[in-house]
């Protein structure tokens, strides 16, 4: 029963992602996306200087591509229609709680969309910096939607995106710890063999 529910949920998430990509990406202006990409490359290079930490070209390109994709799907590919109403700020949660699968899938999609942000930002060791970036990214996106009229401003999206980013950050930290433990065990075995 549980496996069937998980499989069904993943399939529903797949359909949602496919629908979002098919709907929003064709509307993206290539010139806007290129400017966005260039701005992210510059931002990452400035970050490299500020933190005095060498960033590989591959990391810069992958990060800039992902952030450009993120902005394309959340802002650039959207049409007008931004709105916010205090009475509907948490309507996504209310509907999901009432067993509305569409809103539940939307919550999971918004979290999944930001897991890579957490993975990408995990290279920085300062947790305060990482959490700040994970919080500011969806806040900036949602307020950009509000002020440009491209998309719908929702507090629940900020929360879902932030949680997704945290999941990505925690996954990256856990993977790094596991790799560190495995390296230590391998090193200990090599020391035992030489003795």
PDB file of C-alpha atoms in Angstrom:
ATOM      1  CA  UNK A   1       0.000   0.000   0.000  1.00  0.00           C
ATOM      2  CA  UNK A   2       2.722   2.466   1.027  1.00  0.00           C
ATOM      3  CA  UNK A   3       4.916   1.618  -2.001  1.00  0.00           C
ATOM      4  CA  UNK A   4       1.929   2.011  -4.301  1.00  0.00           C
ATOM      5  CA  UNK A   5       1.198   5.455  -2.798  1.00  0.00           C
ATOM      6  CA  UNK A   6       4.853   6.514  -3.188  1.00  0.00           C
ATOM      7  CA  UNK A   7       4.929   5.306  -6.804  1.00  0.00           C
ATOM      8  CA  UNK A   8       1.664   7.116  -7.562  1.00  0.00           C
ATOM      9  CA  UNK A   9       2.940  10.304  -5.880  1.00  0.00           C
ATOM     10  CA  UNK A  10       6.204  10.217  -7.843  1.00  0.00           C
ATOM     11  CA  UNK A  11       4.273   9.727 -11.067  1.00  0.00           C
ATOM     12  CA  UNK A  12       2.022  12.666 -10.211  1.00  0.00           C
ATOM     13  CA  UNK A  13       5.122  14.756  -9.422  1.00  0.00           C
ATOM     14  CA  UNK A  14       6.643  13.738 -12.778  1.00  0.00           C
ATOM     15  CA  UNK A  15       3.480  14.831 -14.600  1.00  0.00           C
ATOM     16  CA  UNK A  16       3.468  18.132 -12.711  1.00  0.00           C
ATOM     17  CA  UNK A  17       7.113  18.854 -13.534  1.00  0.00           C
ATOM     18  CA  UNK A  18       6.526  17.937 -17.172  1.00  0.00           C
ATOM     19  CA  UNK A  19       3.466  20.208 -17.332  1.00  0.00           C
ATOM     20  CA  UNK A  20       5.336  23.104 -15.692  1.00  0.00           C
ATOM     21  CA  UNK A  21       8.274  22.775 -18.087  1.00  0.00           C
ATOM     22  CA  UNK A  22       6.062  22.474 -21.161  1.00  0.00           C
ATOM     23  CA  UNK A  23       3.977  25.453 -20.086  1.00  0.00           C
ATOM     24  CA  UNK A  24       6.605  27.930 -18.865  1.00  0.00           C
ATOM     25  CA  UNK A  25       9.878  27.243 -20.698  1.00  0.00           C
ATOM     26  CA  UNK A  26       8.560  27.979 -24.223  1.00  0.00           C
ATOM     27  CA  UNK A  27       7.515  31.440 -22.987  1.00  0.00           C
ATOM     28  CA  UNK A  28      11.046  32.369 -21.888  1.00  0.00           C
ATOM     29  CA  UNK A  29      12.716  35.111 -23.900  1.00  0.00           C
ATOM     30  CA  UNK A  30      16.194  33.825 -24.814  1.00  0.00           C
ATOM     31  CA  UNK A  31      17.746  37.280 -24.458  1.00  0.00           C
ATOM     32  CA  UNK A  32      16.389  37.610 -20.896  1.00  0.00           C
ATOM     33  CA  UNK A  33      17.691  34.138 -20.047  1.00  0.00           C
ATOM     34  CA  UNK A  34      21.171  34.986 -21.403  1.00  0.00           C
ATOM     35  CA  UNK A  35      21.278  38.193 -19.362  1.00  0.00           C
ATOM     36  CA  UNK A  36      20.179  36.209 -16.313  1.00  0.00           C
ATOM     37  CA  UNK A  37      22.921  33.632 -16.945  1.00  0.00           C
ATOM     38  CA  UNK A  38      25.563  36.366 -17.303  1.00  0.00           C
ATOM     39  CA  UNK A  39      24.403  38.035 -14.069  1.00  0.00           C
ATOM     40  CA  UNK A  40      24.662  34.749 -12.162  1.00  0.00           C
ATOM     41  CA  UNK A  41      28.158  34.118 -13.517  1.00  0.00           C
ATOM     42  CA  UNK A  42      29.185  37.606 -12.350  1.00  0.00           C
ATOM     43  CA  UNK A  43      27.516  37.067  -8.959  1.00  0.00           C
ATOM     44  CA  UNK A  44      29.375  33.779  -8.470  1.00  0.00           C
ATOM     45  CA  UNK A  45      32.681  35.369  -9.442  1.00  0.00           C
ATOM     46  CA  UNK A  46      32.094  38.192  -6.928  1.00  0.00           C
ATOM     47  CA  UNK A  47      31.221  35.571  -4.295  1.00  0.00           C
ATOM     48  CA  UNK A  48      34.511  33.835  -5.086  1.00  0.00           C
ATOM     49  CA  UNK A  49      36.396  37.064  -4.402  1.00  0.00           C
ATOM     50  CA  UNK A  50      34.456  37.916  -1.229  1.00  0.00           C
ATOM     51  CA  UNK A  51      34.922  34.463   0.327  1.00  0.00           C
ATOM     52  CA  UNK A  52      38.434  34.078  -1.094  1.00  0.00           C
ATOM     53  CA  UNK A  53      37.493  30.572  -2.083  1.00  0.00           C
ATOM     54  CA  UNK A  54      38.416  29.199  -5.495  1.00  0.00           C
ATOM     55  CA  UNK A  55      35.343  28.203  -7.463  1.00  0.00           C
ATOM     56  CA  UNK A  56      35.776  25.877 -10.427  1.00  0.00           C
ATOM     57  CA  UNK A  57      34.551  26.937 -13.845  1.00  0.00           C
ATOM     58  CA  UNK A  58      32.315  23.853 -13.961  1.00  0.00           C
ATOM     59  CA  UNK A  59      30.657  24.841 -10.660  1.00  0.00           C
ATOM     60  CA  UNK A  60      30.108  28.400 -11.923  1.00  0.00           C
ATOM     61  CA  UNK A  61      28.544  27.201 -15.191  1.00  0.00           C
ATOM     62  CA  UNK A  62      26.347  24.522 -13.553  1.00  0.00           C
ATOM     63  CA  UNK A  63      25.172  26.939 -10.844  1.00  0.00           C
ATOM     64  CA  UNK A  64      24.492  29.742 -13.327  1.00  0.00           C
ATOM     65  CA  UNK A  65      22.586  27.342 -15.604  1.00  0.00           C
ATOM     66  CA  UNK A  66      20.468  26.038 -12.732  1.00  0.00           C
ATOM     67  CA  UNK A  67      19.694  29.505 -11.365  1.00  0.00           C
ATOM     68  CA  UNK A  68      18.824  30.676 -14.889  1.00  0.00           C
ATOM     69  CA  UNK A  69      16.517  27.661 -15.245  1.00  0.00           C
ATOM     70  CA  UNK A  70      14.978  28.476 -11.842  1.00  0.00           C
ATOM     71  CA  UNK A  71      14.358  32.118 -12.754  1.00  0.00           C
ATOM     72  CA  UNK A  72      13.068  31.067 -16.183  1.00  0.00           C
ATOM     73  CA  UNK A  73      10.479  28.699 -14.755  1.00  0.00           C
ATOM     74  CA  UNK A  74       9.411  30.954 -11.860  1.00  0.00           C
ATOM     75  CA  UNK A  75       9.553  34.452 -13.385  1.00  0.00           C
ATOM     76  CA  UNK A  76      10.666  34.798 -17.013  1.00  0.00           C
ATOM     77  CA  UNK A  77       8.267  32.181 -18.388  1.00  0.00           C
ATOM     78  CA  UNK A  78       5.274  33.530 -16.497  1.00  0.00           C
ATOM     79  CA  UNK A  79       2.636  35.891 -17.787  1.00  0.00           C
ATOM     80  CA  UNK A  80       0.860  38.606 -15.840  1.00  0.00           C
ATOM     81  CA  UNK A  81      -1.439  37.740 -12.996  1.00  0.00           C
ATOM     82  CA  UNK A  82       0.422  38.345  -9.781  1.00  0.00           C
ATOM     83  CA  UNK A  83      -1.877  38.713  -6.858  1.00  0.00           C
ATOM     84  CA  UNK A  84      -1.896  38.275  -3.145  1.00  0.00           C
ATOM     85  CA  UNK A  85      -4.773  38.164  -0.771  1.00  0.00           C
ATOM     86  CA  UNK A  86      -4.278  37.731   2.979  1.00  0.00           C
ATOM     87  CA  UNK A  87      -7.231  35.347   3.147  1.00  0.00           C
ATOM     88  CA  UNK A  88      -5.607  32.998   0.618  1.00  0.00           C
ATOM     89  CA  UNK A  89      -1.946  33.197   1.714  1.00  0.00           C
ATOM     90  CA  UNK A  90      -1.891  29.608   2.972  1.00  0.00           C
ATOM     91  CA  UNK A  91      -4.619  28.205   0.727  1.00  0.00           C
ATOM     92  CA  UNK A  92      -2.188  25.621  -0.708  1.00  0.00           C
ATOM     93  CA  UNK A  93      -1.725  24.043   2.724  1.00  0.00           C
ATOM     94  CA  UNK A  94      -5.407  24.178   3.525  1.00  0.00           C
ATOM     95  CA  UNK A  95      -6.324  22.444   0.261  1.00  0.00           C
ATOM     96  CA  UNK A  96      -3.537  19.869   0.620  1.00  0.00           C
ATOM     97  CA  UNK A  97      -4.735  19.140   4.165  1.00  0.00           C
ATOM     98  CA  UNK A  98      -8.211  18.567   2.754  1.00  0.00           C
ATOM     99  CA  UNK A  99      -6.693  15.807   0.567  1.00  0.00           C
ATOM    100  CA  UNK A 100      -6.406  17.825  -2.654  1.00  0.00           C
ATOM    101  CA  UNK A 101      -3.688  15.919  -4.579  1.00  0.00           C
ATOM    102  CA  UNK A 102      -3.036  18.844  -6.948  1.00  0.00           C
ATOM    103  CA  UNK A 103      -2.022  21.143  -4.082  1.00  0.00           C
ATOM    104  CA  UNK A 104      -0.036  18.383  -2.387  1.00  0.00           C
ATOM    105  CA  UNK A 105       1.854  17.801  -5.625  1.00  0.00           C
ATOM    106  CA  UNK A 106       2.420  21.566  -5.931  1.00  0.00           C
ATOM    107  CA  UNK A 107       3.958  21.610  -2.433  1.00  0.00           C
ATOM    108  CA  UNK A 108       6.254  18.681  -3.268  1.00  0.00           C
ATOM    109  CA  UNK A 109       7.161  20.247  -6.648  1.00  0.00           C
ATOM    110  CA  UNK A 110       8.118  23.547  -5.000  1.00  0.00           C
ATOM    111  CA  UNK A 111      10.301  21.689  -2.508  1.00  0.00           C
ATOM    112  CA  UNK A 112      11.894  19.486  -5.194  1.00  0.00           C
ATOM    113  CA  UNK A 113      12.620  22.536  -7.356  1.00  0.00           C
ATOM    114  CA  UNK A 114      14.878  23.965  -4.635  1.00  0.00           C
ATOM    115  CA  UNK A 115      16.740  20.828  -3.543  1.00  0.00           C
ATOM    116  CA  UNK A 116      19.481  21.588  -6.114  1.00  0.00           C
ATOM    117  CA  UNK A 117      19.877  25.071  -4.616  1.00  0.00           C
ATOM    118  CA  UNK A 118      20.720  23.454  -1.281  1.00  0.00           C
ATOM    119  CA  UNK A 119      23.106  21.042  -2.988  1.00  0.00           C
ATOM    120  CA  UNK A 120      24.858  23.870  -4.844  1.00  0.00           C
ATOM    121  CA  UNK A 121      25.185  26.168  -1.825  1.00  0.00           C
ATOM    122  CA  UNK A 122      26.515  23.364   0.392  1.00  0.00           C
ATOM    123  CA  UNK A 123      30.089  24.001  -0.757  1.00  0.00           C
ATOM    124  CA  UNK A 124      30.125  26.947   1.653  1.00  0.00           C
ATOM    125  CA  UNK A 125      30.833  25.770   5.186  1.00  0.00           C
ATOM    126  CA  UNK A 126      29.166  28.640   7.052  1.00  0.00           C
ATOM    127  CA  UNK A 127      25.635  27.492   7.844  1.00  0.00           C
ATOM    128  CA  UNK A 128      24.425  31.041   8.480  1.00  0.00           C
ATOM    129  CA  UNK A 129      25.433  32.041   4.941  1.00  0.00           C
ATOM    130  CA  UNK A 130      23.828  28.912   3.451  1.00  0.00           C
ATOM    131  CA  UNK A 131      20.545  29.359   5.301  1.00  0.00           C
ATOM    132  CA  UNK A 132      20.475  33.063   4.399  1.00  0.00           C
ATOM    133  CA  UNK A 133      20.879  32.260   0.692  1.00  0.00           C
ATOM    134  CA  UNK A 134      18.268  29.500   0.936  1.00  0.00           C
ATOM    135  CA  UNK A 135      15.791  31.941   2.465  1.00  0.00           C
ATOM    136  CA  UNK A 136      16.603  34.961   0.310  1.00  0.00           C
ATOM    137  CA  UNK A 137      16.370  33.087  -2.998  1.00  0.00           C
ATOM    138  CA  UNK A 138      12.644  32.242  -2.789  1.00  0.00           C
ATOM    139  CA  UNK A 139      11.862  35.594  -1.120  1.00  0.00           C
ATOM    140  CA  UNK A 140      13.498  37.454  -4.025  1.00  0.00           C
ATOM    141  CA  UNK A 141      11.708  35.250  -6.567  1.00  0.00           C
ATOM    142  CA  UNK A 142       8.289  35.698  -4.956  1.00  0.00           C
ATOM    143  CA  UNK A 143       8.658  39.474  -4.565  1.00  0.00           C
ATOM    144  CA  UNK A 144       9.887  39.685  -8.167  1.00  0.00           C
ATOM    145  CA  UNK A 145       6.696  37.877  -9.170  1.00  0.00           C
ATOM    146  CA  UNK A 146       4.671  40.324  -7.097  1.00  0.00           C
ATOM    147  CA  UNK A 147       6.289  43.499  -8.432  1.00  0.00           C
ATOM    148  CA  UNK A 148       6.645  42.437 -12.085  1.00  0.00           C
ATOM    149  CA  UNK A 149       3.232  40.779 -12.287  1.00  0.00           C
ATOM    150  CA  UNK A 150       4.845  37.605 -13.630  1.00  0.00           C
ATOM    151  CA  UNK A 151       3.480  34.764 -11.559  1.00  0.00           C
ATOM    152  CA  UNK A 152       1.552  34.585  -8.313  1.00  0.00           C
ATOM    153  CA  UNK A 153       3.018  35.733  -5.003  1.00  0.00           C
ATOM    154  CA  UNK A 154       2.469  33.054  -2.352  1.00  0.00           C
ATOM    155  CA  UNK A 155       3.944  32.795   1.142  1.00  0.00           C
ATOM    156  CA  UNK A 156       3.534  29.019   0.946  1.00  0.00           C
ATOM    157  CA  UNK A 157       5.927  28.950  -2.030  1.00  0.00           C
ATOM    158  CA  UNK A 158       8.587  30.724   0.051  1.00  0.00           C
ATOM    159  CA  UNK A 159       8.166  28.156   2.826  1.00  0.00           C
ATOM    160  CA  UNK A 160       8.154  25.180   0.421  1.00  0.00           C
ATOM    161  CA  UNK A 161      11.181  26.452  -1.508  1.00  0.00           C
ATOM    162  CA  UNK A 162      13.099  27.110   1.708  1.00  0.00           C
ATOM    163  CA  UNK A 163      12.315  23.630   3.041  1.00  0.00           C
ATOM    164  CA  UNK A 164      13.396  22.092  -0.278  1.00  0.00           C
ATOM    165  CA  UNK A 165      16.660  24.037  -0.131  1.00  0.00           C
ATOM    166  CA  UNK A 166      17.240  22.852   3.431  1.00  0.00           C
ATOM    167  CA  UNK A 167      16.636  19.258   2.347  1.00  0.00           C
ATOM    168  CA  UNK A 168      19.249  19.699  -0.386  1.00  0.00           C
ATOM    169  CA  UNK A 169      21.719  21.266   2.044  1.00  0.00           C
ATOM    170  CA  UNK A 170      21.214  18.479   4.603  1.00  0.00           C
ATOM    171  CA  UNK A 171      21.567  15.804   1.906  1.00  0.00           C
ATOM    172  CA  UNK A 172      24.824  17.358   0.742  1.00  0.00           C
ATOM    173  CA  UNK A 173      26.149  17.584   4.316  1.00  0.00           C
ATOM    174  CA  UNK A 174      25.165  13.940   4.988  1.00  0.00           C
ATOM    175  CA  UNK A 175      26.784  12.741   1.759  1.00  0.00           C
ATOM    176  CA  UNK A 176      29.965  14.700   2.549  1.00  0.00           C
ATOM    177  CA  UNK A 177      30.048  13.180   6.053  1.00  0.00           C
ATOM    178  CA  UNK A 178      29.508   9.665   4.671  1.00  0.00           C
ATOM    179  CA  UNK A 179      32.315  10.155   2.136  1.00  0.00           C
ATOM    180  CA  UNK A 180      34.580  11.460   4.897  1.00  0.00           C
ATOM    181  CA  UNK A 181      33.835   8.394   7.076  1.00  0.00           C
ATOM    182  CA  UNK A 182      34.442   6.033   4.142  1.00  0.00           C
ATOM    183  CA  UNK A 183      37.771   7.722   3.369  1.00  0.00           C
ATOM    184  CA  UNK A 184      38.806   7.454   7.006  1.00  0.00           C
ATOM    185  CA  UNK A 185      37.900   3.740   7.101  1.00  0.00           C
ATOM    186  CA  UNK A 186      39.795   3.117   3.863  1.00  0.00           C
ATOM    187  CA  UNK A 187      42.821   4.964   5.238  1.00  0.00           C
ATOM    188  CA  UNK A 188      42.650   2.978   8.504  1.00  0.00           C
ATOM    189  CA  UNK A 189      42.531  -0.308   6.535  1.00  0.00           C
ATOM    190  CA  UNK A 190      45.582   0.744   4.524  1.00  0.00           C
ATOM    191  CA  UNK A 191      47.448   1.551   7.765  1.00  0.00           C
ATOM    192  CA  UNK A 192      46.494  -1.897   9.197  1.00  0.00           C
ATOM    193  CA  UNK A 193      47.779  -3.643   6.059  1.00  0.00           C
ATOM    194  CA  UNK A 194      51.132  -1.904   6.239  1.00  0.00           C
ATOM    195  CA  UNK A 195      51.657  -2.856   9.884  1.00  0.00           C
TER     196      UNK A 195
END
